[in-house]
């Protein structure tokens, strides 16, 4: 039995690709837990079938008329059905899920706060009681789910006796702090 025939390749592309695109697009729009690779295939097929059910009329039109279209029109239809609509379905599902609000799609406050891409002054209290103050700006970075939380502060500051920001530390290029070393993270408007 030859697995690599054109028919089998077409079936693979038609029933795996749209669902896989939807799954990966949703992962980009909403941080989610990693799916077991054995379940991805079943979910991809399911989402592909949903894609075709929702696009029944355009798919039927394309299927019945594909020989009448020029090669570039066939190409555009295929891109629309296999890639564009699965991405739009994932985005639409994210919007609907946020409107219904049964449970927030972002699981951790860490990801919620830092996904907003705002800039802050931050004071990190470590387990040993020491504090690290810094600037979370354009060149800063935080990890996101499912990775362990870490933060890179682009500037490190010296705190005064009252716990306020006094001045930038000299000769520093920032700080990387592991979540496992933190007790709290305090954010101030920048």
PDB file of C-alpha atoms in Angstrom:
ATOM      1  CA  UNK A   1       0.000   0.000   0.000  1.00  0.00           C
ATOM      2  CA  UNK A   2       1.495   3.327  -1.087  1.00  0.00           C
ATOM      3  CA  UNK A   3       0.949   6.015   1.546  1.00  0.00           C
ATOM      4  CA  UNK A   4       2.303   8.825  -0.610  1.00  0.00           C
ATOM      5  CA  UNK A   5      -0.247   8.893  -3.426  1.00  0.00           C
ATOM      6  CA  UNK A   6      -1.740  12.198  -4.540  1.00  0.00           C
ATOM      7  CA  UNK A   7      -5.207  11.208  -3.267  1.00  0.00           C
ATOM      8  CA  UNK A   8      -3.927  10.454   0.218  1.00  0.00           C
ATOM      9  CA  UNK A   9      -1.867  13.628   0.276  1.00  0.00           C
ATOM     10  CA  UNK A  10      -4.956  15.629  -0.743  1.00  0.00           C
ATOM     11  CA  UNK A  11      -7.026  13.999   2.030  1.00  0.00           C
ATOM     12  CA  UNK A  12      -4.263  14.744   4.560  1.00  0.00           C
ATOM     13  CA  UNK A  13      -4.073  18.388   3.497  1.00  0.00           C
ATOM     14  CA  UNK A  14      -7.852  18.786   3.376  1.00  0.00           C
ATOM     15  CA  UNK A  15      -8.614  17.224   6.763  1.00  0.00           C
ATOM     16  CA  UNK A  16      -5.547  18.057   8.854  1.00  0.00           C
ATOM     17  CA  UNK A  17      -4.267  21.458   7.717  1.00  0.00           C
ATOM     18  CA  UNK A  18      -7.334  23.681   8.453  1.00  0.00           C
ATOM     19  CA  UNK A  19      -7.745  22.186  11.933  1.00  0.00           C
ATOM     20  CA  UNK A  20      -4.035  22.435  12.665  1.00  0.00           C
ATOM     21  CA  UNK A  21      -4.044  26.073  11.522  1.00  0.00           C
ATOM     22  CA  UNK A  22      -7.032  26.788  13.810  1.00  0.00           C
ATOM     23  CA  UNK A  23      -5.335  25.142  16.798  1.00  0.00           C
ATOM     24  CA  UNK A  24      -2.078  27.033  16.297  1.00  0.00           C
ATOM     25  CA  UNK A  25      -3.874  30.352  15.656  1.00  0.00           C
ATOM     26  CA  UNK A  26      -5.884  29.928  18.866  1.00  0.00           C
ATOM     27  CA  UNK A  27      -2.639  29.220  20.766  1.00  0.00           C
ATOM     28  CA  UNK A  28      -1.309  32.545  19.464  1.00  0.00           C
ATOM     29  CA  UNK A  29      -4.479  34.480  20.390  1.00  0.00           C
ATOM     30  CA  UNK A  30      -4.901  32.845  23.816  1.00  0.00           C
ATOM     31  CA  UNK A  31      -2.102  31.237  25.832  1.00  0.00           C
ATOM     32  CA  UNK A  32      -3.207  27.636  26.333  1.00  0.00           C
ATOM     33  CA  UNK A  33      -1.745  24.487  27.770  1.00  0.00           C
ATOM     34  CA  UNK A  34       0.212  22.326  25.388  1.00  0.00           C
ATOM     35  CA  UNK A  35      -1.927  19.618  23.836  1.00  0.00           C
ATOM     36  CA  UNK A  36      -0.671  16.042  23.878  1.00  0.00           C
ATOM     37  CA  UNK A  37       0.566  15.242  20.358  1.00  0.00           C
ATOM     38  CA  UNK A  38      -1.667  12.164  20.179  1.00  0.00           C
ATOM     39  CA  UNK A  39      -4.726  14.378  20.656  1.00  0.00           C
ATOM     40  CA  UNK A  40      -3.674  17.021  18.127  1.00  0.00           C
ATOM     41  CA  UNK A  41      -4.511  14.814  15.160  1.00  0.00           C
ATOM     42  CA  UNK A  42      -8.048  14.110  16.382  1.00  0.00           C
ATOM     43  CA  UNK A  43      -8.652  17.771  17.261  1.00  0.00           C
ATOM     44  CA  UNK A  44      -7.234  18.930  13.919  1.00  0.00           C
ATOM     45  CA  UNK A  45      -9.605  16.621  12.035  1.00  0.00           C
ATOM     46  CA  UNK A  46     -12.530  17.804  14.185  1.00  0.00           C
ATOM     47  CA  UNK A  47     -11.776  21.487  13.595  1.00  0.00           C
ATOM     48  CA  UNK A  48     -11.272  20.833   9.876  1.00  0.00           C
ATOM     49  CA  UNK A  49     -14.727  19.239   9.707  1.00  0.00           C
ATOM     50  CA  UNK A  50     -16.216  22.223  11.564  1.00  0.00           C
ATOM     51  CA  UNK A  51     -14.444  24.526   9.100  1.00  0.00           C
ATOM     52  CA  UNK A  52     -16.009  22.676   6.149  1.00  0.00           C
ATOM     53  CA  UNK A  53     -19.441  22.588   7.799  1.00  0.00           C
ATOM     54  CA  UNK A  54     -19.397  26.351   8.348  1.00  0.00           C
ATOM     55  CA  UNK A  55     -18.043  26.956   4.843  1.00  0.00           C
ATOM     56  CA  UNK A  56     -20.344  24.459   3.122  1.00  0.00           C
ATOM     57  CA  UNK A  57     -21.585  26.849   0.417  1.00  0.00           C
ATOM     58  CA  UNK A  58     -18.174  28.281  -0.615  1.00  0.00           C
ATOM     59  CA  UNK A  59     -16.576  24.814  -0.520  1.00  0.00           C
ATOM     60  CA  UNK A  60     -19.396  23.330  -2.636  1.00  0.00           C
ATOM     61  CA  UNK A  61     -19.104  26.209  -5.119  1.00  0.00           C
ATOM     62  CA  UNK A  62     -15.337  25.769  -5.353  1.00  0.00           C
ATOM     63  CA  UNK A  63     -15.629  21.972  -5.703  1.00  0.00           C
ATOM     64  CA  UNK A  64     -18.248  22.219  -8.476  1.00  0.00           C
ATOM     65  CA  UNK A  65     -16.427  24.949 -10.421  1.00  0.00           C
ATOM     66  CA  UNK A  66     -12.708  24.434  -9.822  1.00  0.00           C
ATOM     67  CA  UNK A  67     -12.023  23.494 -13.461  1.00  0.00           C
ATOM     68  CA  UNK A  68     -13.584  26.760 -14.672  1.00  0.00           C
ATOM     69  CA  UNK A  69     -11.308  28.933 -12.544  1.00  0.00           C
ATOM     70  CA  UNK A  70      -7.867  30.063 -13.609  1.00  0.00           C
ATOM     71  CA  UNK A  71      -4.978  28.468 -11.705  1.00  0.00           C
ATOM     72  CA  UNK A  72      -4.519  31.559  -9.496  1.00  0.00           C
ATOM     73  CA  UNK A  73      -8.245  31.571  -8.600  1.00  0.00           C
ATOM     74  CA  UNK A  74      -7.981  27.925  -7.497  1.00  0.00           C
ATOM     75  CA  UNK A  75      -4.931  28.868  -5.478  1.00  0.00           C
ATOM     76  CA  UNK A  76      -6.761  31.770  -3.799  1.00  0.00           C
ATOM     77  CA  UNK A  77      -9.803  29.608  -2.991  1.00  0.00           C
ATOM     78  CA  UNK A  78      -7.556  26.970  -1.452  1.00  0.00           C
ATOM     79  CA  UNK A  79      -5.710  29.578   0.656  1.00  0.00           C
ATOM     80  CA  UNK A  80      -9.050  31.011   1.785  1.00  0.00           C
ATOM     81  CA  UNK A  81     -10.520  27.641   2.793  1.00  0.00           C
ATOM     82  CA  UNK A  82      -7.386  26.008   4.226  1.00  0.00           C
ATOM     83  CA  UNK A  83      -5.698  28.941   5.981  1.00  0.00           C
ATOM     84  CA  UNK A  84      -7.584  32.236   6.205  1.00  0.00           C
ATOM     85  CA  UNK A  85     -10.931  30.984   7.482  1.00  0.00           C
ATOM     86  CA  UNK A  86      -9.415  28.640  10.123  1.00  0.00           C
ATOM     87  CA  UNK A  87      -7.501  31.622  11.531  1.00  0.00           C
ATOM     88  CA  UNK A  88     -10.657  33.755  11.492  1.00  0.00           C
ATOM     89  CA  UNK A  89     -12.647  30.974  13.231  1.00  0.00           C
ATOM     90  CA  UNK A  90     -10.028  30.831  16.008  1.00  0.00           C
ATOM     91  CA  UNK A  91     -10.150  34.615  16.435  1.00  0.00           C
ATOM     92  CA  UNK A  92     -13.958  34.617  16.398  1.00  0.00           C
ATOM     93  CA  UNK A  93     -14.023  31.851  19.021  1.00  0.00           C
ATOM     94  CA  UNK A  94     -11.691  33.919  21.207  1.00  0.00           C
ATOM     95  CA  UNK A  95     -14.006  36.954  20.909  1.00  0.00           C
ATOM     96  CA  UNK A  96     -17.131  34.890  21.673  1.00  0.00           C
ATOM     97  CA  UNK A  97     -15.429  33.241  24.630  1.00  0.00           C
ATOM     98  CA  UNK A  98     -14.446  36.636  26.058  1.00  0.00           C
ATOM     99  CA  UNK A  99     -18.004  37.968  25.607  1.00  0.00           C
ATOM    100  CA  UNK A 100     -19.587  34.990  27.395  1.00  0.00           C
ATOM    101  CA  UNK A 101     -16.969  35.131  30.180  1.00  0.00           C
ATOM    102  CA  UNK A 102     -17.551  31.655  31.619  1.00  0.00           C
ATOM    103  CA  UNK A 103     -13.854  31.490  32.484  1.00  0.00           C
ATOM    104  CA  UNK A 104     -11.099  33.817  31.436  1.00  0.00           C
ATOM    105  CA  UNK A 105      -9.103  32.248  28.588  1.00  0.00           C
ATOM    106  CA  UNK A 106      -5.807  33.450  30.054  1.00  0.00           C
ATOM    107  CA  UNK A 107      -5.074  31.147  32.952  1.00  0.00           C
ATOM    108  CA  UNK A 108      -2.487  33.132  34.900  1.00  0.00           C
ATOM    109  CA  UNK A 109      -2.461  36.753  36.108  1.00  0.00           C
ATOM    110  CA  UNK A 110       1.193  36.900  35.019  1.00  0.00           C
ATOM    111  CA  UNK A 111       0.215  36.330  31.375  1.00  0.00           C
ATOM    112  CA  UNK A 112      -2.809  38.639  31.612  1.00  0.00           C
ATOM    113  CA  UNK A 113      -0.838  41.614  32.961  1.00  0.00           C
ATOM    114  CA  UNK A 114       2.143  41.297  30.647  1.00  0.00           C
ATOM    115  CA  UNK A 115       0.080  40.502  27.531  1.00  0.00           C
ATOM    116  CA  UNK A 116      -1.277  44.061  27.726  1.00  0.00           C
ATOM    117  CA  UNK A 117       2.188  45.332  26.745  1.00  0.00           C
ATOM    118  CA  UNK A 118       2.156  48.263  29.158  1.00  0.00           C
ATOM    119  CA  UNK A 119       5.230  49.755  30.740  1.00  0.00           C
ATOM    120  CA  UNK A 120       5.761  49.735  34.502  1.00  0.00           C
ATOM    121  CA  UNK A 121       8.152  50.489  37.284  1.00  0.00           C
ATOM    122  CA  UNK A 122       8.466  47.239  39.213  1.00  0.00           C
ATOM    123  CA  UNK A 123       9.647  46.214  42.664  1.00  0.00           C
ATOM    124  CA  UNK A 124      10.310  42.500  43.072  1.00  0.00           C
ATOM    125  CA  UNK A 125      10.518  41.109  46.597  1.00  0.00           C
ATOM    126  CA  UNK A 126      12.666  37.997  46.749  1.00  0.00           C
ATOM    127  CA  UNK A 127      12.309  35.059  49.142  1.00  0.00           C
ATOM    128  CA  UNK A 128      15.359  36.212  51.099  1.00  0.00           C
ATOM    129  CA  UNK A 129      13.703  39.613  51.707  1.00  0.00           C
ATOM    130  CA  UNK A 130      15.860  41.585  49.258  1.00  0.00           C
ATOM    131  CA  UNK A 131      14.154  43.822  46.724  1.00  0.00           C
ATOM    132  CA  UNK A 132      14.990  44.444  43.098  1.00  0.00           C
ATOM    133  CA  UNK A 133      13.577  47.567  41.494  1.00  0.00           C
ATOM    134  CA  UNK A 134      13.528  48.165  37.792  1.00  0.00           C
ATOM    135  CA  UNK A 135      11.849  49.392  34.671  1.00  0.00           C
ATOM    136  CA  UNK A 136       9.671  47.116  32.567  1.00  0.00           C
ATOM    137  CA  UNK A 137       9.719  48.907  29.214  1.00  0.00           C
ATOM    138  CA  UNK A 138       9.900  48.304  25.481  1.00  0.00           C
ATOM    139  CA  UNK A 139      13.097  46.256  25.734  1.00  0.00           C
ATOM    140  CA  UNK A 140      11.943  44.176  28.710  1.00  0.00           C
ATOM    141  CA  UNK A 141      10.545  40.678  28.421  1.00  0.00           C
ATOM    142  CA  UNK A 142       8.466  38.149  30.330  1.00  0.00           C
ATOM    143  CA  UNK A 143       7.995  34.497  29.644  1.00  0.00           C
ATOM    144  CA  UNK A 144       4.466  33.228  29.059  1.00  0.00           C
ATOM    145  CA  UNK A 145       2.489  30.081  29.726  1.00  0.00           C
ATOM    146  CA  UNK A 146       3.403  27.210  29.575  1.00  0.00           C
ATOM    147  CA  UNK A 147       7.009  28.271  30.316  1.00  0.00           C
ATOM    148  CA  UNK A 148       8.035  29.013  33.884  1.00  0.00           C
ATOM    149  CA  UNK A 149       7.581  32.689  34.691  1.00  0.00           C
ATOM    150  CA  UNK A 150      10.694  34.831  34.300  1.00  0.00           C
ATOM    151  CA  UNK A 151      11.090  38.539  33.848  1.00  0.00           C
ATOM    152  CA  UNK A 152      13.797  40.679  32.292  1.00  0.00           C
ATOM    153  CA  UNK A 153      13.845  44.285  33.516  1.00  0.00           C
ATOM    154  CA  UNK A 154      15.732  46.515  31.098  1.00  0.00           C
ATOM    155  CA  UNK A 155      16.812  48.957  33.835  1.00  0.00           C
ATOM    156  CA  UNK A 156      17.664  48.291  37.465  1.00  0.00           C
ATOM    157  CA  UNK A 157      17.080  51.011  40.055  1.00  0.00           C
ATOM    158  CA  UNK A 158      18.362  51.784  43.550  1.00  0.00           C
ATOM    159  CA  UNK A 159      15.594  52.127  46.128  1.00  0.00           C
ATOM    160  CA  UNK A 160      15.703  54.887  48.743  1.00  0.00           C
ATOM    161  CA  UNK A 161      15.054  54.338  52.482  1.00  0.00           C
ATOM    162  CA  UNK A 162      11.315  54.857  52.023  1.00  0.00           C
ATOM    163  CA  UNK A 163      11.183  52.167  49.318  1.00  0.00           C
ATOM    164  CA  UNK A 164      10.845  54.606  46.413  1.00  0.00           C
ATOM    165  CA  UNK A 165      12.844  54.745  43.206  1.00  0.00           C
ATOM    166  CA  UNK A 166      15.937  56.874  43.791  1.00  0.00           C
ATOM    167  CA  UNK A 167      18.179  56.508  40.731  1.00  0.00           C
ATOM    168  CA  UNK A 168      19.304  54.143  37.999  1.00  0.00           C
ATOM    169  CA  UNK A 169      22.055  51.724  38.984  1.00  0.00           C
ATOM    170  CA  UNK A 170      25.275  52.489  37.187  1.00  0.00           C
ATOM    171  CA  UNK A 171      26.788  50.089  34.639  1.00  0.00           C
ATOM    172  CA  UNK A 172      23.841  47.694  34.617  1.00  0.00           C
ATOM    173  CA  UNK A 173      22.093  46.309  31.588  1.00  0.00           C
ATOM    174  CA  UNK A 174      19.051  45.065  33.509  1.00  0.00           C
ATOM    175  CA  UNK A 175      18.069  42.039  35.573  1.00  0.00           C
ATOM    176  CA  UNK A 176      16.643  38.601  34.867  1.00  0.00           C
ATOM    177  CA  UNK A 177      14.554  37.302  37.749  1.00  0.00           C
ATOM    178  CA  UNK A 178      13.122  33.803  38.107  1.00  0.00           C
ATOM    179  CA  UNK A 179       9.596  33.455  39.455  1.00  0.00           C
ATOM    180  CA  UNK A 180      10.758  30.693  41.781  1.00  0.00           C
ATOM    181  CA  UNK A 181      12.833  33.328  43.657  1.00  0.00           C
ATOM    182  CA  UNK A 182       9.981  35.853  43.988  1.00  0.00           C
ATOM    183  CA  UNK A 183       7.533  36.435  46.817  1.00  0.00           C
ATOM    184  CA  UNK A 184       5.776  39.380  45.209  1.00  0.00           C
ATOM    185  CA  UNK A 185       5.871  41.669  42.203  1.00  0.00           C
ATOM    186  CA  UNK A 186       4.622  45.243  42.660  1.00  0.00           C
ATOM    187  CA  UNK A 187       3.748  47.314  39.585  1.00  0.00           C
ATOM    188  CA  UNK A 188       3.743  51.117  39.365  1.00  0.00           C
ATOM    189  CA  UNK A 189       2.452  53.237  36.513  1.00  0.00           C
ATOM    190  CA  UNK A 190       5.222  54.562  34.318  1.00  0.00           C
TER     191      UNK A 190
END
